[in-house]
Amino acid sequence: MIKCQKHLFSLDTSEYYLNCAYKSPLLKNGELLAIQALKKERNPSYLKPFDYFNISEEIRTEFSKIINSNKDEVAIIPSSSYGFANVFNNLKINGNKAITVENEFPSGYFSIKKWCSEKNIQLETIKRNNLSAQDWNKKIINSIDSDTSVVIISSVHWMNGTKFDLKKIGEKCKNNNTFFIVDGTQSVGALSIDVKDFKIDALICAGYKWLFGPYSMALGYYSSKFNDGIPIEESWMNRTNAQDFSNLTEYDSKYKPMAGRYNVGETTNFILSPIMLNGLKQINSWGINNIESYCKKLSKIVISELSPLGIAFENENYFTYHLFSLGLPKHLNLLTFKKILEKKKIRVSIRGANLRVSINVFNDERDIDKLVETVKEFI
Ligand SMILES: Cc1ncc(COP(=O)(O)O)c(C=O)c1O
């Protein structure tokens, strides 16, 4: 297992940053590379035609290793909403129904909602109510049938980390000819995912959380179902002759193969791309399993210290080690507690009724002990 990696970041040592689900801190190496890239902007003579393409290809390759895909199935996009727009622009109608879950993140929710109203498809939101995570998952799976065109769901719930049975949902979707679209923003990079094994048709991830990328850069996986799709914009960079700068007005009719057509225009952001690439390479060098085990080690301390005091956690099989909610006893006020945490510089988020804690390899036992101690005092 890897050791704490705090030394690779520039976090404020007087703070306890348990909020990677909000935004990841910048890796020191990413910062250096971005400064170098900024300096390169001083004189465009240093900018060669291959600079417009190479780093983007490397980003696609590194991301494809994390999700077990081919690099040509990956597109570089500016946000998850942009990634979903390309998905819904190319979705075939296979039935009269579409499915999402309660409190799905708004970028995915609004994308499917718009598609449903344009195509006159009924959107079904599967509510949890008081169900266990297992029963909620069963309800989701049971709701998928041959009349379901598409399911959109996050890999783990963004508010409290509840896991979804992606493999089983993917299987059911495949058997019903249903598109399976996953928002991986809150887990890809910290929890293993296999797009082929889970039969995912599109996986969209914002880059600035668990992928250690910059804000305004996201990554999307598009399966072969999208190979002949139409992108939402017509960029010269997404044509097969793009590298040939002197002949661009030959107006090549062919898009880049597979997901290359979905890359955003001006794909290679010269300043931000080095941060993204560095983050992905760092994750691949740590190894997802090691990141997972590290987060497991820290979150187990939280569970073992706080469960006996009546703090509720998600059932173990559906618990996400890097992102979870502390279920305070009903009589305690969440907002009052958040203020106390802020005062002690413990950074977490409130999402809905959840006090969301998120852990990554830059956290250590000191961060966890501070959180545990503060919860104990409050109780
Ligand atoms: C699950 C999830 N998806 C997507 C995003 C970001 O969406 P976008 O890239 O459209 O701004 C977030 C941000 O918190 C998120 O939690």
XYZ file of C-alpha atoms and ligand atoms in Angstrom:
395
model
C 0.000 0.000 0.000
C 1.197 3.550 -0.645
C 2.029 5.979 2.164
C 0.481 9.411 2.628
C 1.289 11.619 -0.379
C 0.744 15.026 1.269
C 4.332 16.020 0.450
C 3.407 16.152 -3.250
C 0.848 18.919 -2.604
C 0.980 22.465 -1.209
C -1.936 22.237 1.205
C -2.112 24.702 4.063
C -0.733 22.788 7.066
C -3.084 24.549 9.484
C -6.102 23.104 7.628
C -7.758 19.693 7.426
C -8.842 19.351 3.805
C -11.375 16.502 3.644
C -13.073 17.773 0.506
C -11.581 16.268 -2.655
C -15.159 15.773 -3.881
C -15.374 19.576 -4.027
C -12.050 20.077 -5.787
C -8.697 18.342 -5.682
C -5.678 20.319 -4.521
C -3.047 20.988 -7.169
C -0.061 18.626 -7.334
C 3.240 20.515 -7.008
C 4.426 18.965 -10.273
C 1.277 20.078 -12.071
C 1.880 23.609 -10.861
C 5.461 23.608 -12.164
C 4.393 22.235 -15.528
C 1.632 24.827 -15.882
C 4.076 27.645 -15.078
C 6.459 26.302 -17.714
C 3.567 26.147 -20.180
C 2.604 29.719 -19.374
C 6.157 30.879 -19.978
C 6.176 29.104 -23.318
C 3.307 31.412 -24.311
C 5.757 34.334 -24.269
C 7.088 33.383 -27.660
C 4.914 31.403 -30.113
C 7.972 30.487 -32.201
C 8.462 27.689 -29.672
C 4.998 26.366 -30.421
C 5.240 23.625 -33.056
C 2.304 22.153 -34.999
C 2.625 18.858 -33.092
C 2.109 20.808 -29.830
C -1.495 21.263 -30.932
C -2.046 17.503 -30.752
C 0.557 15.512 -28.819
C -0.323 16.245 -25.208
C -4.013 15.623 -25.915
C -3.160 12.185 -27.285
C -1.153 11.471 -24.127
C -4.083 12.564 -21.937
C -6.406 10.234 -23.845
C -3.952 7.366 -23.418
C -3.472 7.862 -19.672
C -7.231 8.140 -19.035
C -7.915 5.038 -21.104
C -5.620 3.050 -18.772
C -7.710 4.122 -15.752
C -11.028 2.972 -17.232
C -9.816 0.039 -19.374
C -10.644 1.442 -22.792
C -8.888 2.246 -26.021
C -7.444 5.773 -26.267
C -9.517 6.455 -29.395
C -12.667 5.899 -27.328
C -11.741 8.912 -25.162
C -12.586 12.550 -25.865
C -11.273 15.684 -24.202
C -14.145 17.943 -23.212
C -14.530 21.077 -21.064
C -17.218 19.836 -18.644
C -19.433 16.893 -17.940
C -22.458 18.756 -19.314
C -20.605 19.086 -22.653
C -19.867 15.357 -22.590
C -23.535 14.551 -21.997
C -24.590 16.898 -24.795
C -22.577 14.758 -27.233
C -24.179 11.629 -25.791
C -27.772 12.846 -26.085
C -27.142 14.326 -29.510
C -26.509 10.794 -30.742
C -28.877 8.640 -28.749
C -31.196 6.332 -30.629
C -34.711 5.852 -29.291
C -35.216 2.233 -28.278
C -38.241 2.675 -26.026
C -40.630 5.182 -24.478
C -38.947 5.444 -21.103
C -35.721 6.856 -19.623
C -34.376 6.296 -16.125
C -32.358 8.245 -13.602
C -32.117 8.242 -9.812
C -33.202 10.638 -7.125
C -30.884 13.642 -6.706
C -28.727 12.808 -9.715
C -26.187 15.600 -10.343
C -27.841 18.474 -12.298
C -25.563 18.287 -15.384
C -26.740 14.734 -16.088
C -30.280 15.331 -14.907
C -30.915 18.383 -17.095
C -29.344 16.620 -20.101
C -31.661 13.627 -19.908
C -34.660 15.807 -19.003
C -34.170 17.947 -22.115
C -33.753 14.891 -24.343
C -36.902 13.314 -22.902
C -39.034 16.397 -23.434
C -37.738 16.875 -27.000
C -38.355 13.224 -27.909
C -41.537 12.793 -25.902
C -39.999 10.113 -23.693
C -41.137 9.571 -20.136
C -38.452 10.222 -17.511
C -38.669 7.944 -14.477
C -36.714 8.988 -11.374
C -36.084 6.061 -9.065
C -36.457 7.321 -5.509
C -34.689 5.825 -2.539
C -37.341 6.663 0.090
C -36.338 4.636 3.132
C -34.880 1.729 1.204
C -31.517 0.157 1.991
C -28.874 0.762 -0.662
C -29.271 -2.854 -1.749
C -33.025 -2.524 -2.220
C -32.640 0.812 -3.982
C -30.250 -0.825 -6.422
C -32.717 -3.693 -6.925
C -35.486 -1.180 -7.620
C -33.304 0.535 -10.234
C -32.462 -2.767 -11.911
C -36.089 -3.950 -11.871
C -37.261 -0.726 -13.486
C -35.136 -1.335 -16.626
C -37.086 -3.166 -19.326
C -37.370 -3.459 -23.099
C -39.187 -0.088 -23.201
C -36.192 1.734 -21.624
C -34.143 3.829 -24.037
C -31.497 5.047 -21.608
C -30.296 4.958 -18.014
C -28.162 7.786 -16.652
C -26.601 7.357 -13.218
C -23.500 8.368 -11.274
C -20.937 5.700 -10.413
C -21.382 6.611 -6.731
C -23.947 9.083 -5.418
C -22.293 12.485 -5.440
C -23.929 13.610 -2.171
C -23.071 10.680 0.084
C -21.065 8.110 -1.877
C -23.717 5.375 -1.972
C -22.489 2.854 -4.534
C -24.515 1.732 -7.507
C -24.245 -1.847 -8.802
C -22.794 -0.740 -12.129
C -22.062 -4.256 -13.322
C -25.597 -5.496 -12.711
C -27.190 -2.328 -14.101
C -24.944 -2.562 -17.180
C -25.911 -6.191 -17.707
C -29.622 -5.386 -17.493
C -29.192 -2.451 -19.892
C -27.356 -4.605 -22.409
C -30.059 -7.299 -22.308
C -32.718 -4.660 -23.002
C -30.875 -2.720 -25.680
C -30.788 0.271 -23.313
C -28.039 2.918 -23.426
C -26.071 2.928 -20.159
C -24.618 6.373 -19.410
C -22.492 6.916 -16.284
C -21.281 10.097 -14.602
C -17.946 8.971 -13.138
C -16.927 12.380 -11.763
C -17.046 11.379 -8.103
C -15.241 8.062 -8.291
C -13.055 7.587 -11.359
C -9.478 8.036 -10.160
C -10.172 6.737 -6.650
C -12.230 3.606 -7.291
C -11.677 1.031 -9.987
C -14.012 1.015 -12.957
C -13.975 -1.079 -16.103
C -16.109 0.290 -18.915
C -16.014 -2.997 -20.845
C -16.812 -5.249 -17.920
C -19.608 -2.927 -16.726
C -20.967 -2.576 -20.285
C -20.982 1.211 -20.042
C -21.883 3.047 -23.263
C -20.595 6.446 -22.192
C -18.651 7.487 -19.092
C -18.255 11.194 -18.422
C -15.904 12.594 -15.761
C -15.118 16.159 -14.744
C -11.351 16.348 -14.301
C -10.936 18.611 -11.276
C -11.753 16.188 -8.489
C -10.441 12.607 -8.313
C -8.403 12.947 -11.529
C -6.233 15.806 -10.177
C -6.914 17.860 -13.278
C -7.679 21.558 -13.675
C -11.125 23.143 -13.611
C -12.582 23.389 -17.174
C -11.242 20.072 -18.417
C -13.173 16.802 -18.395
C -12.866 13.407 -20.090
C -15.414 11.241 -21.779
C -15.472 7.611 -22.879
C -17.751 6.843 -25.836
C -18.292 3.197 -26.770
C -18.479 1.939 -30.348
C -22.226 2.785 -30.359
C -21.097 6.409 -30.804
C -18.451 5.761 -33.460
C -20.505 7.233 -36.290
C -22.124 10.035 -34.280
C -22.304 13.730 -35.023
C -20.423 16.021 -32.606
C -22.163 19.092 -31.212
C -19.631 21.376 -32.910
C -17.585 21.310 -36.127
C -13.939 21.814 -35.185
C -11.198 21.689 -37.807
C -9.146 19.739 -35.249
C -11.545 16.799 -35.383
C -11.022 16.115 -39.085
C -8.588 13.428 -40.180
C -6.395 15.942 -42.047
C -6.053 18.370 -39.104
C -2.297 17.831 -38.732
C -1.727 19.076 -42.270
C -1.872 22.823 -41.530
C -1.183 23.994 -45.067
C -4.058 22.006 -46.599
C -6.905 22.573 -44.168
C -9.125 24.030 -46.866
C -9.101 20.714 -48.663
C -12.119 20.409 -46.291
C -11.755 16.810 -45.263
C -15.240 15.297 -44.900
C -14.136 12.641 -42.388
C -14.187 13.085 -38.623
C -11.344 11.675 -36.529
C -12.020 8.014 -35.751
C -14.250 6.922 -32.898
C -14.500 9.411 -29.983
C -11.909 11.771 -31.504
C -14.834 13.559 -33.170
C -16.193 14.579 -29.748
C -13.061 16.456 -28.647
C -13.881 20.076 -27.846
C -12.635 22.701 -30.311
C -9.170 24.052 -29.404
C -8.741 20.667 -27.719
C -5.244 21.288 -26.477
C -5.437 23.957 -23.818
C -1.726 24.742 -23.629
C -1.783 25.869 -19.979
C -4.264 23.398 -18.480
C -3.336 20.229 -20.384
C -0.025 19.700 -18.516
C -1.928 19.740 -15.200
C -4.414 17.166 -16.516
C -1.725 14.896 -17.928
C 0.346 15.090 -14.767
C -2.691 14.179 -12.619
C -3.527 11.138 -14.736
C 0.077 9.932 -14.831
C 0.329 10.326 -11.075
C -2.829 8.255 -10.547
C -1.496 5.528 -12.840
C 1.786 5.497 -10.991
C 0.102 5.254 -7.560
C -2.332 2.634 -8.903
C -6.090 2.803 -8.322
C -6.028 -0.222 -5.992
C -3.457 1.496 -3.796
C -5.474 4.716 -3.696
C -8.537 2.675 -2.765
C -6.729 0.788 0.017
C -5.269 3.992 1.385
C -8.701 5.656 1.585
C -10.110 2.469 3.093
C -7.514 2.534 5.866
C -8.447 6.117 6.832
C -12.216 5.791 6.516
C -12.192 2.609 8.637
C -10.838 4.720 11.512
C -13.767 7.120 11.145
C -16.283 4.259 11.145
C -14.775 2.406 14.076
C -14.490 5.558 16.213
C -17.857 7.101 15.404
C -20.289 4.194 14.875
C -20.417 3.417 18.613
C -21.527 7.033 19.208
C -24.580 6.690 16.971
C -23.161 8.171 13.757
C -24.766 6.303 10.851
C -22.813 5.113 7.803
C -23.908 3.472 4.568
C -24.031 -0.338 4.598
C -20.547 -1.761 4.090
C -21.222 -3.265 0.647
C -22.399 0.088 -0.672
C -19.969 2.300 1.237
C -17.394 4.288 -0.752
C -14.114 4.659 1.121
C -13.150 7.978 -0.464
C -16.540 9.730 -0.207
C -19.134 9.240 2.494
C -21.638 10.976 4.693
C -21.661 11.201 8.485
C -25.233 10.458 9.565
C -25.622 12.623 12.668
C -28.328 11.684 15.196
C -31.604 13.475 14.284
C -31.595 15.889 17.245
C -28.266 17.447 16.185
C -28.225 20.394 13.816
C -26.182 19.922 10.660
C -25.596 23.622 9.984
C -24.448 24.288 13.545
C -21.992 21.424 13.251
C -20.705 22.659 9.881
C -19.939 26.027 11.481
C -17.945 24.320 14.226
C -15.992 22.342 11.613
C -15.262 25.538 9.666
C -13.982 27.241 12.797
C -11.532 24.379 13.284
C -10.556 24.570 9.606
C -11.952 21.135 8.840
C -13.108 21.390 5.227
C -16.075 19.199 4.277
C -19.315 19.910 2.357
C -23.022 19.792 3.021
C -24.929 18.303 0.098
C -28.689 18.010 0.668
C -29.087 16.486 4.115
C -25.614 14.959 3.999
C -22.438 16.021 5.727
C -20.076 14.843 2.990
C -16.524 13.855 3.895
C -14.084 12.980 1.129
C -10.614 11.530 1.532
C -7.671 11.092 -0.784
C -3.999 10.178 -0.595
C -3.023 13.663 0.604
C -4.960 13.092 3.840
C -3.343 11.536 6.883
C -4.313 10.268 10.324
C -3.925 13.785 11.736
C -6.799 14.952 9.455
C -8.931 11.992 10.469
C -8.183 12.345 14.183
C -9.169 16.008 14.081
C -12.489 15.170 12.448
C -13.193 12.335 14.887
C -12.254 14.452 17.901
C -14.531 17.301 16.737
C -17.511 15.006 16.147
C -17.013 13.491 19.607
C -16.922 16.919 21.226
C -20.078 17.993 19.393
C -21.966 14.895 20.404
C -21.349 13.909 -10.042
C -20.856 15.191 -10.635
N -20.872 15.333 -11.962
C -20.433 16.457 -12.563
C -19.928 17.524 -11.822
C -19.456 18.739 -12.543
O -20.289 19.042 -13.628
P -19.841 19.986 -14.831
O -18.555 19.447 -15.351
O -20.955 19.889 -15.820
O -19.659 21.353 -14.259
C -19.911 17.415 -10.424
C -19.445 18.537 -9.600
O -19.606 18.577 -8.391
C -20.364 16.218 -9.821
O -20.340 16.043 -8.492
